[in-house]
Amino acid sequence: TFCIANFSANPANFRIIVEEGCLGYLIKHLASEDAQLQLRAVAALRGLSCDEELRGEMVRRGALPPLLHLAKSEDVEVQMEVLAALCNLSLCGCIGDNPLSFLRALDVSNLVSFLCSADTTYRLFGAVALGNIASDSELQDPVVEGGALNPLIAVANAADLETQRAIAYALCNLAADEERRPAILQQGGLPPLISLACSDDSEDQRTALATLRALSAD
């Protein structure tokens, strides 16, 4: 496992690691009672999760539940490797299928910390995770009560385009509740929504315009 973890640091080795059947082996050892074996397995999966094609394969093979379980590990090294892997895996859309699992494993305060990080990958992860969690109407109150609204709007005005888009979708989801709309307006939520409405993507445009119409009606 130590060797595989080292090999997985080099993208040139990704394909052969998977072809040799190591992926299932690594996922299995996420539940190991051997702390070093567990750490090396997580580190290897974090490396493999940098590959766009392998992210979906990892999720399909069942890597997500044990990684989420380890997100609150008392071992700081394990926790950091897990969070980095989850950041990468979030880019394949897996959060949308498991919003409650992510909220339970990574509470809102942790996600806000990611959102406000100087690291662009962590920042995008925070935005994507909060946006996907907010897509479930029953989970919107915990997002707002956890203090996510103001950071979402503040970061949107200084983030890269991909993070801005994720934040705009989060605001669109939160604006579905008409009682929440005044707070979105008062805290400056219009600019990211207007930027989304100017996107070249027709789905982005429709989502943003529907939200802007709802906000203007209030």
PDB file of N, CA and C in Angstrom, residues 5-95:
ATOM      1  N   ALA A   5       0.651   4.117  -2.812  1.00  0.00           N
ATOM      2  CA  ALA A   5       0.438   5.526  -2.452  1.00  0.00           C
ATOM      3  C   ALA A   5       1.478   6.410  -3.125  1.00  0.00           C
ATOM      4  N   ASN A   6       2.723   5.940  -3.159  1.00  0.00           N
ATOM      5  CA  ASN A   6       3.778   6.708  -3.829  1.00  0.00           C
ATOM      6  C   ASN A   6       3.558   6.762  -5.338  1.00  0.00           C
ATOM      7  N   PHE A   7       3.182   5.621  -5.925  1.00  0.00           N
ATOM      8  CA  PHE A   7       2.928   5.581  -7.372  1.00  0.00           C
ATOM      9  C   PHE A   7       1.765   6.496  -7.754  1.00  0.00           C
ATOM     10  N   SER A   8       0.763   6.579  -6.875  1.00  0.00           N
ATOM     11  CA  SER A   8      -0.438   7.358  -7.201  1.00  0.00           C
ATOM     12  C   SER A   8      -0.188   8.857  -7.166  1.00  0.00           C
ATOM     13  N   ALA A   9       1.002   9.255  -6.734  1.00  0.00           N
ATOM     14  CA  ALA A   9       1.351  10.678  -6.765  1.00  0.00           C
ATOM     15  C   ALA A   9       1.708  11.126  -8.177  1.00  0.00           C
ATOM     16  N   ASN A  10       1.926  10.155  -9.067  1.00  0.00           N
ATOM     17  CA  ASN A  10       2.307  10.456 -10.453  1.00  0.00           C
ATOM     18  C   ASN A  10       1.172  10.058 -11.397  1.00  0.00           C
ATOM     19  N   PRO A  11       0.554  11.023 -12.087  1.00  0.00           N
ATOM     20  CA  PRO A  11      -0.561  10.714 -12.992  1.00  0.00           C
ATOM     21  C   PRO A  11      -0.228   9.658 -14.041  1.00  0.00           C
ATOM     22  N   ALA A  12       1.037   9.525 -14.395  1.00  0.00           N
ATOM     23  CA  ALA A  12       1.427   8.535 -15.403  1.00  0.00           C
ATOM     24  C   ALA A  12       1.177   7.105 -14.918  1.00  0.00           C
ATOM     25  N   ASN A  13       1.046   6.934 -13.605  1.00  0.00           N
ATOM     26  CA  ASN A  13       0.848   5.593 -13.046  1.00  0.00           C
ATOM     27  C   ASN A  13      -0.616   5.243 -12.791  1.00  0.00           C
ATOM     28  N   PHE A  14      -1.520   6.222 -12.946  1.00  0.00           N
ATOM     29  CA  PHE A  14      -2.915   5.999 -12.565  1.00  0.00           C
ATOM     30  C   PHE A  14      -3.526   4.783 -13.253  1.00  0.00           C
ATOM     31  N   ARG A  15      -3.380   4.736 -14.575  1.00  0.00           N
ATOM     32  CA  ARG A  15      -4.063   3.699 -15.340  1.00  0.00           C
ATOM     33  C   ARG A  15      -3.587   2.298 -14.956  1.00  0.00           C
ATOM     34  N   ILE A  16      -2.285   2.128 -14.806  1.00  0.00           N
ATOM     35  CA  ILE A  16      -1.771   0.791 -14.482  1.00  0.00           C
ATOM     36  C   ILE A  16      -2.199   0.362 -13.080  1.00  0.00           C
ATOM     37  N   ILE A  17      -2.313   1.320 -12.157  1.00  0.00           N
ATOM     38  CA  ILE A  17      -2.773   0.999 -10.802  1.00  0.00           C
ATOM     39  C   ILE A  17      -4.180   0.420 -10.851  1.00  0.00           C
ATOM     40  N   VAL A  18      -5.040   1.040 -11.661  1.00  0.00           N
ATOM     41  CA  VAL A  18      -6.423   0.571 -11.783  1.00  0.00           C
ATOM     42  C   VAL A  18      -6.482  -0.752 -12.537  1.00  0.00           C
ATOM     43  N   GLU A  19      -5.715  -0.842 -13.620  1.00  0.00           N
ATOM     44  CA  GLU A  19      -5.725  -2.070 -14.431  1.00  0.00           C
ATOM     45  C   GLU A  19      -5.229  -3.284 -13.652  1.00  0.00           C
ATOM     46  N   GLU A  20      -4.376  -3.050 -12.676  1.00  0.00           N
ATOM     47  CA  GLU A  20      -3.857  -4.153 -11.858  1.00  0.00           C
ATOM     48  C   GLU A  20      -4.798  -4.512 -10.703  1.00  0.00           C
ATOM     49  N   GLY A  21      -5.960  -3.871 -10.675  1.00  0.00           N
ATOM     50  CA  GLY A  21      -6.964  -4.218  -9.671  1.00  0.00           C
ATOM     51  C   GLY A  21      -6.741  -3.645  -8.291  1.00  0.00           C
ATOM     52  N   CYS A  22      -5.999  -2.560  -8.214  1.00  0.00           N
ATOM     53  CA  CYS A  22      -5.652  -1.997  -6.905  1.00  0.00           C
ATOM     54  C   CYS A  22      -6.748  -1.115  -6.306  1.00  0.00           C
ATOM     55  N   LEU A  23      -7.681  -0.651  -7.135  1.00  0.00           N
ATOM     56  CA  LEU A  23      -8.670   0.305  -6.637  1.00  0.00           C
ATOM     57  C   LEU A  23      -9.541  -0.313  -5.537  1.00  0.00           C
ATOM     58  N   GLY A  24     -10.077  -1.511  -5.797  1.00  0.00           N
ATOM     59  CA  GLY A  24     -10.896  -2.178  -4.787  1.00  0.00           C
ATOM     60  C   GLY A  24     -10.112  -2.469  -3.515  1.00  0.00           C
ATOM     61  N   TYR A  25      -8.864  -2.827  -3.682  1.00  0.00           N
ATOM     62  CA  TYR A  25      -7.968  -3.102  -2.553  1.00  0.00           C
ATOM     63  C   TYR A  25      -7.816  -1.852  -1.687  1.00  0.00           C
ATOM     64  N   LEU A  26      -7.624  -0.707  -2.325  1.00  0.00           N
ATOM     65  CA  LEU A  26      -7.445   0.546  -1.586  1.00  0.00           C
ATOM     66  C   LEU A  26      -8.720   0.940  -0.848  1.00  0.00           C
ATOM     67  N   ILE A  27      -9.865   0.812  -1.520  1.00  0.00           N
ATOM     68  CA  ILE A  27     -11.143   1.164  -0.891  1.00  0.00           C
ATOM     69  C   ILE A  27     -11.399   0.263   0.317  1.00  0.00           C
ATOM     70  N   LYS A  28     -11.092  -1.020   0.172  1.00  0.00           N
ATOM     71  CA  LYS A  28     -11.266  -1.978   1.273  1.00  0.00           C
ATOM     72  C   LYS A  28     -10.461  -1.555   2.497  1.00  0.00           C
ATOM     73  N   HIS A  29      -9.252  -1.064   2.276  1.00  0.00           N
ATOM     74  CA  HIS A  29      -8.370  -0.733   3.397  1.00  0.00           C
ATOM     75  C   HIS A  29      -8.677   0.623   4.037  1.00  0.00           C
ATOM     76  N   LEU A  30      -9.682   1.324   3.537  1.00  0.00           N
ATOM     77  CA  LEU A  30     -10.131   2.528   4.239  1.00  0.00           C
ATOM     78  C   LEU A  30     -10.710   2.158   5.603  1.00  0.00           C
ATOM     79  N   ALA A  31     -11.183   0.922   5.729  1.00  0.00           N
ATOM     80  CA  ALA A  31     -11.767   0.460   6.995  1.00  0.00           C
ATOM     81  C   ALA A  31     -10.755  -0.303   7.852  1.00  0.00           C
ATOM     82  N   SER A  32      -9.506  -0.289   7.457  1.00  0.00           N
ATOM     83  CA  SER A  32      -8.482  -1.040   8.192  1.00  0.00           C
ATOM     84  C   SER A  32      -8.282  -0.483   9.601  1.00  0.00           C
ATOM     85  N   GLU A  33      -7.985  -1.372  10.532  1.00  0.00           N
ATOM     86  CA  GLU A  33      -7.666  -0.948  11.898  1.00  0.00           C
ATOM     87  C   GLU A  33      -6.191  -0.579  12.034  1.00  0.00           C
ATOM     88  N   ASP A  34      -5.431  -0.870  11.002  1.00  0.00           N
ATOM     89  CA  ASP A  34      -4.012  -0.492  10.966  1.00  0.00           C
ATOM     90  C   ASP A  34      -3.929   0.963  10.505  1.00  0.00           C
ATOM     91  N   ALA A  35      -3.552   1.863  11.401  1.00  0.00           N
ATOM     92  CA  ALA A  35      -3.569   3.300  11.115  1.00  0.00           C
ATOM     93  C   ALA A  35      -2.708   3.666   9.909  1.00  0.00           C
ATOM     94  N   GLN A  36      -1.529   3.067   9.800  1.00  0.00           N
ATOM     95  CA  GLN A  36      -0.642   3.390   8.682  1.00  0.00           C
ATOM     96  C   GLN A  36      -1.189   2.866   7.357  1.00  0.00           C
ATOM     97  N   LEU A  37      -1.775   1.669   7.398  1.00  0.00           N
ATOM     98  CA  LEU A  37      -2.365   1.102   6.186  1.00  0.00           C
ATOM     99  C   LEU A  37      -3.532   1.962   5.718  1.00  0.00           C
ATOM    100  N   GLN A  38      -4.338   2.406   6.666  1.00  0.00           N
ATOM    101  CA  GLN A  38      -5.474   3.265   6.350  1.00  0.00           C
ATOM    102  C   GLN A  38      -5.003   4.583   5.742  1.00  0.00           C
ATOM    103  N   LEU A  39      -3.980   5.184   6.342  1.00  0.00           N
ATOM    104  CA  LEU A  39      -3.445   6.449   5.842  1.00  0.00           C
ATOM    105  C   LEU A  39      -2.921   6.297   4.421  1.00  0.00           C
ATOM    106  N   ARG A  40      -2.177   5.220   4.151  1.00  0.00           N
ATOM    107  CA  ARG A  40      -1.620   5.018   2.806  1.00  0.00           C
ATOM    108  C   ARG A  40      -2.724   4.781   1.784  1.00  0.00           C
ATOM    109  N   ALA A  41      -3.780   4.076   2.198  1.00  0.00           N
ATOM    110  CA  ALA A  41      -4.899   3.838   1.281  1.00  0.00           C
ATOM    111  C   ALA A  41      -5.594   5.152   0.934  1.00  0.00           C
ATOM    112  N   VAL A  42      -5.809   5.991   1.949  1.00  0.00           N
ATOM    113  CA  VAL A  42      -6.445   7.293   1.711  1.00  0.00           C
ATOM    114  C   VAL A  42      -5.562   8.157   0.818  1.00  0.00           C
ATOM    115  N   ALA A  43      -4.261   8.162   1.090  1.00  0.00           N
ATOM    116  CA  ALA A  43      -3.331   8.970   0.296  1.00  0.00           C
ATOM    117  C   ALA A  43      -3.331   8.527  -1.163  1.00  0.00           C
ATOM    118  N   ALA A  44      -3.384   7.215  -1.379  1.00  0.00           N
ATOM    119  CA  ALA A  44      -3.409   6.700  -2.752  1.00  0.00           C
ATOM    120  C   ALA A  44      -4.685   7.116  -3.467  1.00  0.00           C
ATOM    121  N   LEU A  45      -5.822   7.014  -2.775  1.00  0.00           N
ATOM    122  CA  LEU A  45      -7.098   7.397  -3.387  1.00  0.00           C
ATOM    123  C   LEU A  45      -7.154   8.901  -3.644  1.00  0.00           C
ATOM    124  N   ARG A  46      -6.547   9.664  -2.743  1.00  0.00           N
ATOM    125  CA  ARG A  46      -6.484  11.112  -2.984  1.00  0.00           C
ATOM    126  C   ARG A  46      -5.721  11.406  -4.264  1.00  0.00           C
ATOM    127  N   GLY A  47      -4.606  10.693  -4.466  1.00  0.00           N
ATOM    128  CA  GLY A  47      -3.846  10.875  -5.696  1.00  0.00           C
ATOM    129  C   GLY A  47      -4.648  10.483  -6.917  1.00  0.00           C
ATOM    130  N   LEU A  48      -5.302   9.323  -6.867  1.00  0.00           N
ATOM    131  CA  LEU A  48      -6.089   8.843  -8.009  1.00  0.00           C
ATOM    132  C   LEU A  48      -7.281   9.752  -8.298  1.00  0.00           C
ATOM    133  N   SER A  49      -7.807  10.406  -7.264  1.00  0.00           N
ATOM    134  CA  SER A  49      -8.980  11.263  -7.453  1.00  0.00           C
ATOM    135  C   SER A  49      -8.664  12.523  -8.250  1.00  0.00           C
ATOM    136  N   CYS A  50      -7.391  12.749  -8.534  1.00  0.00           N
ATOM    137  CA  CYS A  50      -7.019  13.890  -9.385  1.00  0.00           C
ATOM    138  C   CYS A  50      -7.371  13.629 -10.847  1.00  0.00           C
ATOM    139  N   ASP A  51      -7.607  12.358 -11.180  1.00  0.00           N
ATOM    140  CA  ASP A  51      -7.933  11.981 -12.555  1.00  0.00           C
ATOM    141  C   ASP A  51      -9.439  12.077 -12.779  1.00  0.00           C
ATOM    142  N   GLU A  52      -9.848  12.864 -13.766  1.00  0.00           N
ATOM    143  CA  GLU A  52     -11.272  13.113 -14.011  1.00  0.00           C
ATOM    144  C   GLU A  52     -12.054  11.825 -14.258  1.00  0.00           C
ATOM    145  N   GLU A  53     -11.502  10.915 -15.047  1.00  0.00           N
ATOM    146  CA  GLU A  53     -12.206   9.672 -15.362  1.00  0.00           C
ATOM    147  C   GLU A  53     -12.283   8.736 -14.158  1.00  0.00           C
ATOM    148  N   LEU A  54     -11.247   8.730 -13.350  1.00  0.00           N
ATOM    149  CA  LEU A  54     -11.212   7.818 -12.208  1.00  0.00           C
ATOM    150  C   LEU A  54     -12.140   8.252 -11.079  1.00  0.00           C
ATOM    151  N   ARG A  55     -12.497   9.530 -11.030  1.00  0.00           N
ATOM    152  CA  ARG A  55     -13.389   9.992  -9.954  1.00  0.00           C
ATOM    153  C   ARG A  55     -14.708   9.227  -9.984  1.00  0.00           C
ATOM    154  N   GLY A  56     -15.313   9.161 -11.163  1.00  0.00           N
ATOM    155  CA  GLY A  56     -16.577   8.450 -11.284  1.00  0.00           C
ATOM    156  C   GLY A  56     -16.435   6.978 -10.948  1.00  0.00           C
ATOM    157  N   GLU A  57     -15.321   6.385 -11.367  1.00  0.00           N
ATOM    158  CA  GLU A  57     -15.071   4.969 -11.081  1.00  0.00           C
ATOM    159  C   GLU A  57     -14.936   4.738  -9.577  1.00  0.00           C
ATOM    160  N   MET A  58     -14.275   5.651  -8.893  1.00  0.00           N
ATOM    161  CA  MET A  58     -14.118   5.524  -7.446  1.00  0.00           C
ATOM    162  C   MET A  58     -15.465   5.585  -6.740  1.00  0.00           C
ATOM    163  N   VAL A  59     -16.320   6.500  -7.184  1.00  0.00           N
ATOM    164  CA  VAL A  59     -17.651   6.623  -6.582  1.00  0.00           C
ATOM    165  C   VAL A  59     -18.470   5.366  -6.861  1.00  0.00           C
ATOM    166  N   ARG A  60     -18.414   4.879  -8.092  1.00  0.00           N
ATOM    167  CA  ARG A  60     -19.166   3.662  -8.454  1.00  0.00           C
ATOM    168  C   ARG A  60     -18.692   2.443  -7.667  1.00  0.00           C
ATOM    169  N   ARG A  61     -17.411   2.411  -7.331  1.00  0.00           N
ATOM    170  CA  ARG A  61     -16.851   1.265  -6.610  1.00  0.00           C
ATOM    171  C   ARG A  61     -17.056   1.376  -5.090  1.00  0.00           C
ATOM    172  N   GLY A  62     -17.711   2.454  -4.646  1.00  0.00           N
ATOM    173  CA  GLY A  62     -18.060   2.557  -3.232  1.00  0.00           C
ATOM    174  C   GLY A  62     -17.076   3.276  -2.341  1.00  0.00           C
ATOM    175  N   ALA A  63     -16.263   4.167  -2.905  1.00  0.00           N
ATOM    176  CA  ALA A  63     -15.265   4.871  -2.088  1.00  0.00           C
ATOM    177  C   ALA A  63     -15.871   5.962  -1.213  1.00  0.00           C
ATOM    178  N   LEU A  64     -17.021   6.496  -1.625  1.00  0.00           N
ATOM    179  CA  LEU A  64     -17.551   7.678  -0.945  1.00  0.00           C
ATOM    180  C   LEU A  64     -17.953   7.425   0.518  1.00  0.00           C
ATOM    181  N   PRO A  65     -18.759   6.397   0.829  1.00  0.00           N
ATOM    182  CA  PRO A  65     -19.163   6.201   2.232  1.00  0.00           C
ATOM    183  C   PRO A  65     -17.997   6.071   3.213  1.00  0.00           C
ATOM    184  N   PRO A  66     -16.981   5.236   2.928  1.00  0.00           N
ATOM    185  CA  PRO A  66     -15.878   5.154   3.894  1.00  0.00           C
ATOM    186  C   PRO A  66     -15.061   6.441   3.985  1.00  0.00           C
ATOM    187  N   LEU A  67     -14.955   7.183   2.878  1.00  0.00           N
ATOM    188  CA  LEU A  67     -14.241   8.463   2.936  1.00  0.00           C
ATOM    189  C   LEU A  67     -15.002   9.458   3.804  1.00  0.00           C
ATOM    190  N   LEU A  68     -16.319   9.509   3.644  1.00  0.00           N
ATOM    191  CA  LEU A  68     -17.127  10.410   4.465  1.00  0.00           C
ATOM    192  C   LEU A  68     -17.028  10.015   5.939  1.00  0.00           C
ATOM    193  N   HIS A  69     -16.971   8.725   6.197  1.00  0.00           N
ATOM    194  CA  HIS A  69     -16.840   8.245   7.579  1.00  0.00           C
ATOM    195  C   HIS A  69     -15.523   8.725   8.195  1.00  0.00           C
ATOM    196  N   LEU A  70     -14.483   8.794   7.369  1.00  0.00           N
ATOM    197  CA  LEU A  70     -13.161   9.196   7.861  1.00  0.00           C
ATOM    198  C   LEU A  70     -12.967  10.712   7.893  1.00  0.00           C
ATOM    199  N   ALA A  71     -13.961  11.458   7.420  1.00  0.00           N
ATOM    200  CA  ALA A  71     -13.808  12.917   7.347  1.00  0.00           C
ATOM    201  C   ALA A  71     -13.618  13.547   8.723  1.00  0.00           C
ATOM    202  N   LYS A  72     -14.082  12.857   9.761  1.00  0.00           N
ATOM    203  CA  LYS A  72     -13.913  13.375  11.122  1.00  0.00           C
ATOM    204  C   LYS A  72     -12.926  12.525  11.919  1.00  0.00           C
ATOM    205  N   SER A  73     -12.013  11.896  11.208  1.00  0.00           N
ATOM    206  CA  SER A  73     -10.985  11.079  11.866  1.00  0.00           C
ATOM    207  C   SER A  73     -10.180  11.923  12.851  1.00  0.00           C
ATOM    208  N   GLU A  74      -9.784  11.308  13.943  1.00  0.00           N
ATOM    209  CA  GLU A  74      -8.952  12.010  14.920  1.00  0.00           C
ATOM    210  C   GLU A  74      -7.505  12.106  14.454  1.00  0.00           C
ATOM    211  N   ASP A  75      -7.165  11.333  13.434  1.00  0.00           N
ATOM    212  CA  ASP A  75      -5.825  11.392  12.848  1.00  0.00           C
ATOM    213  C   ASP A  75      -5.796  12.540  11.843  1.00  0.00           C
ATOM    214  N   VAL A  76      -5.064  13.584  12.155  1.00  0.00           N
ATOM    215  CA  VAL A  76      -5.064  14.787  11.320  1.00  0.00           C
ATOM    216  C   VAL A  76      -4.587  14.489   9.903  1.00  0.00           C
ATOM    217  N   GLU A  77      -3.573  13.633   9.775  1.00  0.00           N
ATOM    218  CA  GLU A  77      -3.067  13.296   8.438  1.00  0.00           C
ATOM    219  C   GLU A  77      -4.142  12.608   7.601  1.00  0.00           C
ATOM    220  N   VAL A  78      -4.842  11.663   8.210  1.00  0.00           N
ATOM    221  CA  VAL A  78      -5.928  10.962   7.511  1.00  0.00           C
ATOM    222  C   VAL A  78      -7.012  11.951   7.119  1.00  0.00           C
ATOM    223  N   GLN A  79      -7.380  12.816   8.050  1.00  0.00           N
ATOM    224  CA  GLN A  79      -8.445  13.778   7.784  1.00  0.00           C
ATOM    225  C   GLN A  79      -8.098  14.689   6.612  1.00  0.00           C
ATOM    226  N   MET A  80      -6.877  15.185   6.562  1.00  0.00           N
ATOM    227  CA  MET A  80      -6.482  16.089   5.481  1.00  0.00           C
ATOM    228  C   MET A  80      -6.460  15.377   4.131  1.00  0.00           C
ATOM    229  N   GLU A  81      -5.990  14.126   4.123  1.00  0.00           N
ATOM    230  CA  GLU A  81      -5.987  13.357   2.876  1.00  0.00           C
ATOM    231  C   GLU A  81      -7.422  13.088   2.415  1.00  0.00           C
ATOM    232  N   VAL A  82      -8.299  12.759   3.366  1.00  0.00           N
ATOM    233  CA  VAL A  82      -9.704  12.495   3.040  1.00  0.00           C
ATOM    234  C   VAL A  82     -10.366  13.737   2.463  1.00  0.00           C
ATOM    235  N   LEU A  83     -10.151  14.873   3.099  1.00  0.00           N
ATOM    236  CA  LEU A  83     -10.778  16.108   2.633  1.00  0.00           C
ATOM    237  C   LEU A  83     -10.287  16.482   1.239  1.00  0.00           C
ATOM    238  N   ALA A  84      -9.004  16.267   0.984  1.00  0.00           N
ATOM    239  CA  ALA A  84      -8.473  16.544  -0.356  1.00  0.00           C
ATOM    240  C   ALA A  84      -9.118  15.619  -1.383  1.00  0.00           C
ATOM    241  N   ALA A  85      -9.300  14.336  -1.014  1.00  0.00           N
ATOM    242  CA  ALA A  85      -9.948  13.386  -1.925  1.00  0.00           C
ATOM    243  C   ALA A  85     -11.399  13.776  -2.172  1.00  0.00           C
ATOM    244  N   LEU A  86     -12.106  14.181  -1.119  1.00  0.00           N
ATOM    245  CA  LEU A  86     -13.506  14.585  -1.269  1.00  0.00           C
ATOM    246  C   LEU A  86     -13.634  15.834  -2.132  1.00  0.00           C
ATOM    247  N   CYS A  87     -12.683  16.746  -1.985  1.00  0.00           N
ATOM    248  CA  CYS A  87     -12.674  17.941  -2.844  1.00  0.00           C
ATOM    249  C   CYS A  87     -12.624  17.526  -4.312  1.00  0.00           C
ATOM    250  N   ASN A  88     -11.725  16.609  -4.621  1.00  0.00           N
ATOM    251  CA  ASN A  88     -11.584  16.162  -6.009  1.00  0.00           C
ATOM    252  C   ASN A  88     -12.820  15.400  -6.479  1.00  0.00           C
ATOM    253  N   LEU A  89     -13.335  14.507  -5.636  1.00  0.00           N
ATOM    254  CA  LEU A  89     -14.498  13.706  -6.021  1.00  0.00           C
ATOM    255  C   LEU A  89     -15.737  14.567  -6.221  1.00  0.00           C
ATOM    256  N   SER A  90     -15.827  15.675  -5.490  1.00  0.00           N
ATOM    257  CA  SER A  90     -17.002  16.545  -5.624  1.00  0.00           C
ATOM    258  C   SER A  90     -17.143  17.094  -7.033  1.00  0.00           C
ATOM    259  N   LEU A  91     -16.044  17.123  -7.782  1.00  0.00           N
ATOM    260  CA  LEU A  91     -16.069  17.675  -9.136  1.00  0.00           C
ATOM    261  C   LEU A  91     -16.769  16.747 -10.124  1.00  0.00           C
ATOM    262  N   CYS A  92     -17.082  15.501  -9.702  1.00  0.00           N
ATOM    263  CA  CYS A  92     -17.784  14.583 -10.609  1.00  0.00           C
ATOM    264  C   CYS A  92     -19.277  14.543 -10.326  1.00  0.00           C
ATOM    265  N   GLY A  93     -19.757  15.430  -9.444  1.00  0.00           N
ATOM    266  CA  GLY A  93     -21.193  15.525  -9.203  1.00  0.00           C
ATOM    267  C   GLY A  93     -21.730  14.603  -8.130  1.00  0.00           C
ATOM    268  N   CYS A  94     -20.854  13.958  -7.359  1.00  0.00           N
ATOM    269  CA  CYS A  94     -21.334  12.967  -6.392  1.00  0.00           C
ATOM    270  C   CYS A  94     -22.080  13.587  -5.216  1.00  0.00           C
ATOM    271  N   ILE A  95     -21.858  14.872  -4.930  1.00  0.00           N
ATOM    272  CA  ILE A  95     -22.527  15.479  -3.774  1.00  0.00           C
ATOM    273  C   ILE A  95     -24.023  15.572  -4.006  1.00  0.00           C
TER     274      ILE A  95
END
